[in-house]
């Protein structure tokens, strides 16, 4: 499918591509070139620069001057990754939309093949391919998306996303129907929120997977997935820099919310909620660790130690159920007594008599 249509202000592009970046000067030229080399070229490329301090700006401005399809936006200050990703979405005008990271590349036929699938498959909302990761040494590793993402049932697709072998959310870099993506709200501003977006999209419709490695992701030490959780929070959203975060608990609640808001019949909603429960069970150790960490932060270590350690019984403390208290004879009802009501009444009468005598004043 060779489609070459000059861009002008009077028509809309068929595809919009968003390229959010911060200090990506080392790799961004390769990403831009991979887009410009597509066999399908009815697209716009929106670059959103999150106030980079390296040579990203000069590189992007040079490309935007050379090609009218490239729109370059530069933020005055770093607004966080989520906001920067979403800025490219809100500026897009195409029927279909795709994000590309500044350090990734797509093969020349990627757009052509994905557009053809979405044009001919109305019930698919995402089309993408398998991913090849390339590390700094040039070694490669294939990442295949679960085939369950193409299933007709929402709960099965959700299971494929949440519970099948991890796939690093490469689905979020697929070609999507822009309206559906916008209705889902884009990427929320908290840690691992791209997984929530994908949960919403998988509930909304199918993902068609091209059985070929048309997407190449660069695996290097500075990738966001290697940033510790507490540091990754302000990377997503600067407003979270001083907040304590519990990412998995946040995801748990957001998954439930996404299922309920999807509006499926009661039976299908129940199945989807069961999938979320399975997800939580698989991540029980992390959920427990986050809960104890949060509890410790707000209530102190002493309470956590009490929860984690069994109570130490003192030498003077009698064991539960022991008869060491000699102040009053215990009410023992033995098997030989048959537990009869008459025996119980006799014992109770004796105890009341003892109590009455103890209350009488002494004659001494």
Tab-separated table of C-alpha atoms in Angstrom:
chain	number	residue	atom	x	y	z
A	1	UNK	CA	0.000	0.000	0.000
A	2	UNK	CA	1.895	3.044	-1.236
A	3	UNK	CA	-0.006	6.178	-0.266
A	4	UNK	CA	1.738	9.496	-0.777
A	5	UNK	CA	-0.416	12.552	-0.187
A	6	UNK	CA	1.190	15.971	0.375
A	7	UNK	CA	0.296	17.452	3.734
A	8	UNK	CA	-1.544	20.780	3.804
A	9	UNK	CA	-3.852	22.616	6.141
A	10	UNK	CA	-6.994	21.587	4.241
A	11	UNK	CA	-6.943	17.830	4.870
A	12	UNK	CA	-6.435	15.521	7.801
A	13	UNK	CA	-3.769	12.825	7.914
A	14	UNK	CA	-4.876	9.200	8.060
A	15	UNK	CA	-2.377	8.444	10.854
A	16	UNK	CA	-0.953	10.545	13.681
A	17	UNK	CA	2.270	9.480	15.393
A	18	UNK	CA	3.213	10.891	18.787
A	19	UNK	CA	6.863	11.023	19.826
A	20	UNK	CA	7.260	12.245	23.432
A	21	UNK	CA	10.875	12.863	24.430
A	22	UNK	CA	13.108	14.166	27.192
A	23	UNK	CA	16.870	14.297	26.613
A	24	UNK	CA	16.710	11.772	23.807
A	25	UNK	CA	19.414	13.231	21.615
A	26	UNK	CA	21.409	9.996	21.521
A	27	UNK	CA	18.660	7.967	19.828
A	28	UNK	CA	15.912	10.226	18.492
A	29	UNK	CA	17.298	10.565	14.971
A	30	UNK	CA	16.920	6.812	14.440
A	31	UNK	CA	13.311	6.962	15.658
A	32	UNK	CA	12.437	9.872	13.357
A	33	UNK	CA	14.142	8.264	10.360
A	34	UNK	CA	12.227	5.014	10.911
A	35	UNK	CA	8.968	6.978	10.701
A	36	UNK	CA	10.008	8.935	7.622
A	37	UNK	CA	11.054	5.709	5.870
A	38	UNK	CA	7.574	4.155	6.096
A	39	UNK	CA	6.041	2.782	2.889
A	40	UNK	CA	2.758	4.327	4.083
A	41	UNK	CA	3.315	8.044	4.419
A	42	UNK	CA	-0.093	9.655	4.915
A	43	UNK	CA	0.803	10.644	8.465
A	44	UNK	CA	1.787	13.469	10.762
A	45	UNK	CA	4.578	13.143	13.325
A	46	UNK	CA	4.029	15.139	16.519
A	47	UNK	CA	7.167	15.530	18.648
A	48	UNK	CA	6.626	16.798	22.195
A	49	UNK	CA	9.888	17.851	23.840
A	50	UNK	CA	9.614	17.879	27.638
A	51	UNK	CA	12.123	20.745	28.140
A	52	UNK	CA	15.175	18.700	27.141
A	53	UNK	CA	18.584	20.042	28.130
A	54	UNK	CA	20.657	18.138	25.546
A	55	UNK	CA	20.682	18.497	21.750
A	56	UNK	CA	17.159	17.097	21.323
A	57	UNK	CA	15.729	20.518	20.460
A	58	UNK	CA	18.207	21.288	17.684
A	59	UNK	CA	17.748	17.839	16.124
A	60	UNK	CA	13.951	18.077	16.143
A	61	UNK	CA	13.843	21.627	14.805
A	62	UNK	CA	16.090	20.621	11.930
A	63	UNK	CA	13.778	17.761	10.975
A	64	UNK	CA	10.639	19.894	11.319
A	65	UNK	CA	12.094	22.496	8.949
A	66	UNK	CA	12.850	19.817	6.378
A	67	UNK	CA	9.493	17.995	6.488
A	68	UNK	CA	6.042	19.588	6.718
A	69	UNK	CA	4.570	16.437	8.269
A	70	UNK	CA	6.631	16.935	11.430
A	71	UNK	CA	5.163	19.133	14.179
A	72	UNK	CA	7.583	20.083	16.959
A	73	UNK	CA	6.310	21.219	20.368
A	74	UNK	CA	8.571	22.207	23.252
A	75	UNK	CA	7.370	22.540	26.853
A	76	UNK	CA	8.711	25.386	28.984
A	77	UNK	CA	9.253	22.942	31.844
A	78	UNK	CA	9.173	19.190	32.385
A	79	UNK	CA	5.526	18.251	32.902
A	80	UNK	CA	6.123	14.529	33.478
A	81	UNK	CA	6.018	11.588	31.097
A	82	UNK	CA	2.258	10.994	31.267
A	83	UNK	CA	1.401	14.595	30.415
A	84	UNK	CA	3.953	14.653	27.609
A	85	UNK	CA	2.589	11.444	26.080
A	86	UNK	CA	-0.945	12.800	26.252
A	87	UNK	CA	-0.004	16.128	24.681
A	88	UNK	CA	0.824	14.324	21.442
A	89	UNK	CA	-2.548	12.553	21.578
A	90	UNK	CA	-4.586	15.721	22.164
A	91	UNK	CA	-2.828	17.467	19.267
A	92	UNK	CA	-3.407	14.563	16.861
A	93	UNK	CA	-5.905	14.773	13.990
A	94	UNK	CA	-5.589	11.379	12.302
A	95	UNK	CA	-8.106	8.540	12.298
A	96	UNK	CA	-5.457	6.268	13.785
A	97	UNK	CA	-2.820	7.089	16.380
A	98	UNK	CA	0.456	5.558	17.487
A	99	UNK	CA	3.085	6.428	20.087
A	100	UNK	CA	6.747	5.784	19.412
A	101	UNK	CA	9.459	6.188	22.043
A	102	UNK	CA	12.510	8.260	21.179
A	103	UNK	CA	14.751	5.176	21.482
A	104	UNK	CA	12.628	2.739	19.427
A	105	UNK	CA	12.266	2.142	15.689
A	106	UNK	CA	9.624	0.594	13.438
A	107	UNK	CA	10.263	-1.412	10.292
A	108	UNK	CA	9.382	0.303	6.965
A	109	UNK	CA	6.153	-1.690	6.442
A	110	UNK	CA	4.812	-1.258	9.991
A	111	UNK	CA	2.248	1.459	9.255
A	112	UNK	CA	1.209	-0.020	5.919
A	113	UNK	CA	0.387	-3.417	7.397
A	114	UNK	CA	-1.295	-2.078	10.547
A	115	UNK	CA	-3.442	0.446	8.652
A	116	UNK	CA	-4.620	-2.270	6.292
A	117	UNK	CA	-5.725	-4.429	9.236
A	118	UNK	CA	-7.638	-1.639	10.992
A	119	UNK	CA	-9.242	-0.476	7.741
A	120	UNK	CA	-10.592	-3.983	7.098
A	121	UNK	CA	-11.324	-5.129	10.688
A	122	UNK	CA	-13.902	-2.791	12.284
A	123	UNK	CA	-14.041	-4.622	15.628
A	124	UNK	CA	-10.279	-4.311	16.189
A	125	UNK	CA	-9.153	-1.201	18.047
A	126	UNK	CA	-5.401	-1.899	18.104
A	127	UNK	CA	-3.061	-3.449	15.578
A	128	UNK	CA	0.565	-4.148	16.335
A	129	UNK	CA	3.308	-6.692	15.799
A	130	UNK	CA	5.666	-8.692	17.947
A	131	UNK	CA	8.630	-6.820	19.420
A	132	UNK	CA	12.364	-7.377	19.194
A	133	UNK	CA	14.426	-5.958	22.053
A	134	UNK	CA	17.973	-4.937	21.164
A	135	UNK	CA	20.466	-4.341	23.974
A	136	UNK	CA	23.661	-2.276	23.951
A	137	UNK	CA	25.682	-5.290	22.771
A	138	UNK	CA	23.421	-5.886	19.793
A	139	UNK	CA	21.847	-9.015	21.268
A	140	UNK	CA	18.164	-9.471	20.506
A	141	UNK	CA	15.208	-11.017	22.307
A	142	UNK	CA	11.747	-11.584	20.859
A	143	UNK	CA	8.678	-10.533	22.861
A	144	UNK	CA	5.398	-11.988	21.624
A	145	UNK	CA	2.053	-10.571	22.661
A	146	UNK	CA	-0.435	-13.124	24.050
A	147	UNK	CA	-2.865	-14.364	21.397
A	148	UNK	CA	-5.690	-13.996	23.945
A	149	UNK	CA	-5.626	-10.246	23.259
A	150	UNK	CA	-7.396	-11.034	19.972
A	151	UNK	CA	-10.216	-13.012	21.624
A	152	UNK	CA	-13.844	-11.990	21.194
A	153	UNK	CA	-14.670	-12.108	24.938
A	154	UNK	CA	-13.639	-9.114	27.087
A	155	UNK	CA	-12.700	-11.159	30.164
A	156	UNK	CA	-10.438	-13.390	28.067
A	157	UNK	CA	-8.651	-10.375	26.600
A	158	UNK	CA	-8.300	-8.900	30.084
A	159	UNK	CA	-6.837	-12.183	31.313
A	160	UNK	CA	-4.367	-12.121	28.431
A	161	UNK	CA	-3.243	-8.635	29.427
A	162	UNK	CA	-3.150	-9.046	33.219
A	163	UNK	CA	-2.267	-12.664	33.872
A	164	UNK	CA	-0.300	-14.100	30.948
A	165	UNK	CA	3.512	-13.891	30.804
A	166	UNK	CA	4.688	-10.316	31.081
A	167	UNK	CA	5.029	-8.465	27.823
A	168	UNK	CA	6.247	-5.056	29.063
A	169	UNK	CA	3.165	-3.258	27.739
A	170	UNK	CA	4.508	-2.998	24.183
A	171	UNK	CA	0.870	-3.120	23.105
A	172	UNK	CA	0.653	0.568	24.068
A	173	UNK	CA	2.920	1.359	21.111
A	174	UNK	CA	0.524	-0.241	18.635
A	175	UNK	CA	-1.553	1.592	16.040
A	176	UNK	CA	-4.898	2.478	17.665
A	177	UNK	CA	-8.205	4.034	16.779
A	178	UNK	CA	-7.668	7.559	18.057
A	179	UNK	CA	-11.247	8.137	19.221
A	180	UNK	CA	-11.226	4.999	21.371
A	181	UNK	CA	-7.871	5.944	22.862
A	182	UNK	CA	-9.063	9.481	23.604
A	183	UNK	CA	-12.280	8.180	25.185
A	184	UNK	CA	-10.136	6.009	27.472
A	185	UNK	CA	-8.463	9.194	28.718
A	186	UNK	CA	-4.916	8.646	27.532
A	187	UNK	CA	-2.221	7.741	30.041
A	188	UNK	CA	-3.114	8.643	33.669
A	189	UNK	CA	-0.522	10.411	35.813
A	190	UNK	CA	0.632	7.672	38.187
A	191	UNK	CA	3.126	4.803	38.179
A	192	UNK	CA	2.408	1.929	35.749
A	193	UNK	CA	-0.708	3.716	34.530
A	194	UNK	CA	-0.071	2.524	30.979
A	195	UNK	CA	-1.213	-0.886	32.204
A	196	UNK	CA	-4.542	0.607	33.272
A	197	UNK	CA	-4.951	2.257	29.875
A	198	UNK	CA	-4.316	-1.095	28.201
A	199	UNK	CA	-6.840	-2.766	30.506
A	200	UNK	CA	-9.464	-0.243	29.365
A	201	UNK	CA	-8.566	-0.769	25.710
A	202	UNK	CA	-8.646	-4.557	26.026
A	203	UNK	CA	-12.074	-4.291	27.611
A	204	UNK	CA	-13.176	-2.061	24.728
A	205	UNK	CA	-12.087	-4.272	21.841
A	206	UNK	CA	-9.685	-6.668	20.176
A	207	UNK	CA	-6.003	-6.324	19.351
A	208	UNK	CA	-4.906	-7.742	16.000
A	209	UNK	CA	-1.331	-9.024	16.139
A	210	UNK	CA	0.812	-9.205	13.008
A	211	UNK	CA	2.995	-12.294	13.284
A	212	UNK	CA	6.232	-10.518	12.435
A	213	UNK	CA	8.809	-8.480	14.410
A	214	UNK	CA	8.076	-5.041	12.961
A	215	UNK	CA	8.819	-3.099	16.160
A	216	UNK	CA	12.311	-2.814	17.644
A	217	UNK	CA	12.717	-1.586	21.225
A	218	UNK	CA	16.117	-0.504	22.470
A	219	UNK	CA	17.004	-2.035	25.850
A	220	UNK	CA	19.481	0.133	27.747
A	221	UNK	CA	20.253	1.053	31.351
A	222	UNK	CA	18.447	4.407	31.211
A	223	UNK	CA	15.027	2.998	30.273
A	224	UNK	CA	12.192	4.080	32.534
A	225	UNK	CA	11.343	0.470	33.438
A	226	UNK	CA	14.640	0.255	35.348
A	227	UNK	CA	13.955	3.317	37.492
A	228	UNK	CA	12.998	2.389	41.116
A	229	UNK	CA	9.289	2.743	41.842
A	230	UNK	CA	9.568	5.694	44.234
A	231	UNK	CA	11.717	7.574	41.686
A	232	UNK	CA	9.483	6.579	38.790
A	233	UNK	CA	6.449	8.277	40.367
A	234	UNK	CA	7.679	11.866	39.767
A	235	UNK	CA	8.934	10.757	36.325
A	236	UNK	CA	5.310	9.997	35.445
A	237	UNK	CA	3.929	13.009	37.285
A	238	UNK	CA	6.028	15.667	39.109
A	239	UNK	CA	3.154	16.237	41.555
A	240	UNK	CA	3.925	12.803	43.059
A	241	UNK	CA	7.499	13.700	44.047
A	242	UNK	CA	6.672	14.060	47.756
A	243	UNK	CA	4.011	11.381	47.993
A	244	UNK	CA	4.193	7.824	49.217
A	245	UNK	CA	3.048	5.494	46.430
A	246	UNK	CA	1.676	1.950	46.441
A	247	UNK	CA	1.544	1.138	42.719
A	248	UNK	CA	0.012	-2.333	42.849
A	249	UNK	CA	-2.798	-1.269	45.194
A	250	UNK	CA	-3.505	1.676	42.898
A	251	UNK	CA	-3.618	-0.685	39.916
A	252	UNK	CA	-5.944	-3.052	41.793
A	253	UNK	CA	-8.461	-0.289	42.402
A	254	UNK	CA	-8.165	1.135	38.887
A	255	UNK	CA	-8.699	-2.290	37.294
A	256	UNK	CA	-11.902	-2.770	39.286
A	257	UNK	CA	-13.044	0.721	38.303
A	258	UNK	CA	-12.295	0.047	34.622
A	259	UNK	CA	-14.305	-3.183	34.674
A	260	UNK	CA	-17.321	-1.550	36.314
A	261	UNK	CA	-17.239	1.437	33.959
A	262	UNK	CA	-17.015	-0.807	30.892
A	263	UNK	CA	-20.750	-1.411	31.309
A	264	UNK	CA	-20.920	-5.074	30.341
A	265	UNK	CA	-23.809	-7.337	31.428
A	266	UNK	CA	-23.638	-8.616	34.982
A	267	UNK	CA	-22.258	-12.043	34.106
A	268	UNK	CA	-19.437	-10.694	31.936
A	269	UNK	CA	-18.629	-8.035	34.534
A	270	UNK	CA	-18.339	-10.777	37.167
A	271	UNK	CA	-15.950	-12.721	34.934
A	272	UNK	CA	-13.808	-9.624	34.435
A	273	UNK	CA	-13.735	-8.955	38.183
A	274	UNK	CA	-12.657	-12.560	38.720
A	275	UNK	CA	-9.726	-11.929	36.374
A	276	UNK	CA	-8.747	-8.896	38.470
A	277	UNK	CA	-8.920	-11.132	41.542
A	278	UNK	CA	-6.586	-13.636	39.881
A	279	UNK	CA	-4.201	-10.794	39.068
A	280	UNK	CA	-4.220	-9.715	42.729
A	281	UNK	CA	-3.584	-13.287	43.895
A	282	UNK	CA	-0.566	-13.581	41.599
A	283	UNK	CA	0.824	-10.366	43.086
A	284	UNK	CA	-0.032	-11.075	46.722
A	285	UNK	CA	3.591	-10.776	47.977
A	286	UNK	CA	3.950	-7.322	46.407
A	287	UNK	CA	0.542	-6.178	47.653
A	288	UNK	CA	1.437	-7.361	51.163
A	289	UNK	CA	4.814	-5.620	51.048
A	290	UNK	CA	3.265	-2.354	49.881
A	291	UNK	CA	0.601	-2.548	52.593
A	292	UNK	CA	3.158	-3.119	55.360
A	293	UNK	CA	5.374	-0.361	53.993
A	294	UNK	CA	2.485	2.092	53.941
A	295	UNK	CA	1.341	1.033	57.415
A	296	UNK	CA	4.887	1.446	58.741
A	297	UNK	CA	5.141	4.904	57.185
A	298	UNK	CA	1.975	6.173	58.865
A	299	UNK	CA	1.828	4.140	62.090
A	300	UNK	CA	5.476	3.350	62.872
A	301	UNK	CA	7.629	0.254	63.148
A	302	UNK	CA	6.319	-0.886	66.522
A	303	UNK	CA	2.894	-1.781	65.127
A	304	UNK	CA	4.445	-3.622	62.173
A	305	UNK	CA	6.649	-5.675	64.514
A	306	UNK	CA	3.582	-6.697	66.490
A	307	UNK	CA	1.846	-7.845	63.332
A	308	UNK	CA	4.844	-9.794	62.037
A	309	UNK	CA	5.949	-11.465	65.316
A	310	UNK	CA	3.910	-13.831	67.508
A	311	UNK	CA	3.133	-12.551	70.984
A	312	UNK	CA	5.815	-13.543	73.507
A	313	UNK	CA	4.183	-15.071	76.598
A	314	UNK	CA	5.770	-14.093	79.908
A	315	UNK	CA	6.785	-16.748	82.413
A	316	UNK	CA	4.060	-15.633	84.835
A	317	UNK	CA	1.325	-15.466	82.186
A	318	UNK	CA	-0.801	-18.633	82.204
A	319	UNK	CA	-1.500	-20.393	78.955
A	320	UNK	CA	-4.926	-19.912	77.463
A	321	UNK	CA	-7.365	-22.305	79.062
A	322	UNK	CA	-5.123	-23.044	82.096
A	323	UNK	CA	-6.654	-23.316	85.608
A	324	UNK	CA	-3.860	-21.508	87.426
A	325	UNK	CA	-6.181	-18.813	88.819
A	326	UNK	CA	-6.793	-20.076	92.367
A	327	UNK	CA	-9.016	-17.219	93.467
A	328	UNK	CA	-12.139	-19.131	92.484
A	329	UNK	CA	-12.736	-22.770	91.736
A	330	UNK	CA	-13.402	-23.136	87.980
A	331	UNK	CA	-16.721	-24.409	86.715
A	332	UNK	CA	-15.579	-27.813	85.501
A	333	UNK	CA	-18.244	-29.896	83.809
A	334	UNK	CA	-16.713	-33.302	83.179
A	335	UNK	CA	-17.846	-35.933	80.760
A	336	UNK	CA	-18.792	-38.138	83.679
A	337	UNK	CA	-21.319	-35.512	84.719
A	338	UNK	CA	-22.913	-35.705	81.307
A	339	UNK	CA	-22.945	-31.901	81.200
A	340	UNK	CA	-26.375	-32.069	82.807
A	341	UNK	CA	-28.353	-28.964	83.643
A	342	UNK	CA	-28.911	-30.189	87.218
A	343	UNK	CA	-25.183	-30.467	87.822
A	344	UNK	CA	-24.592	-26.975	86.441
A	345	UNK	CA	-27.330	-25.580	88.685
A	346	UNK	CA	-25.754	-27.276	91.732
A	347	UNK	CA	-22.341	-25.772	91.019
A	348	UNK	CA	-23.794	-22.295	90.386
A	349	UNK	CA	-25.768	-22.462	93.669
A	350	UNK	CA	-22.599	-23.345	95.571
A	351	UNK	CA	-20.718	-20.408	94.077
A	352	UNK	CA	-23.527	-17.973	94.902
A	353	UNK	CA	-23.539	-19.197	98.481
A	354	UNK	CA	-19.795	-18.606	98.736
A	355	UNK	CA	-20.240	-15.093	97.332
A	356	UNK	CA	-22.962	-14.256	99.874
A	357	UNK	CA	-20.817	-15.433	102.782
A	358	UNK	CA	-17.874	-13.363	101.568
A	359	UNK	CA	-20.060	-10.210	101.557
A	360	UNK	CA	-21.179	-10.604	105.219
A	361	UNK	CA	-19.241	-8.402	107.717
A	362	UNK	CA	-16.821	-10.179	109.946
A	363	UNK	CA	-17.851	-10.573	113.608
A	364	UNK	CA	-14.263	-9.951	114.761
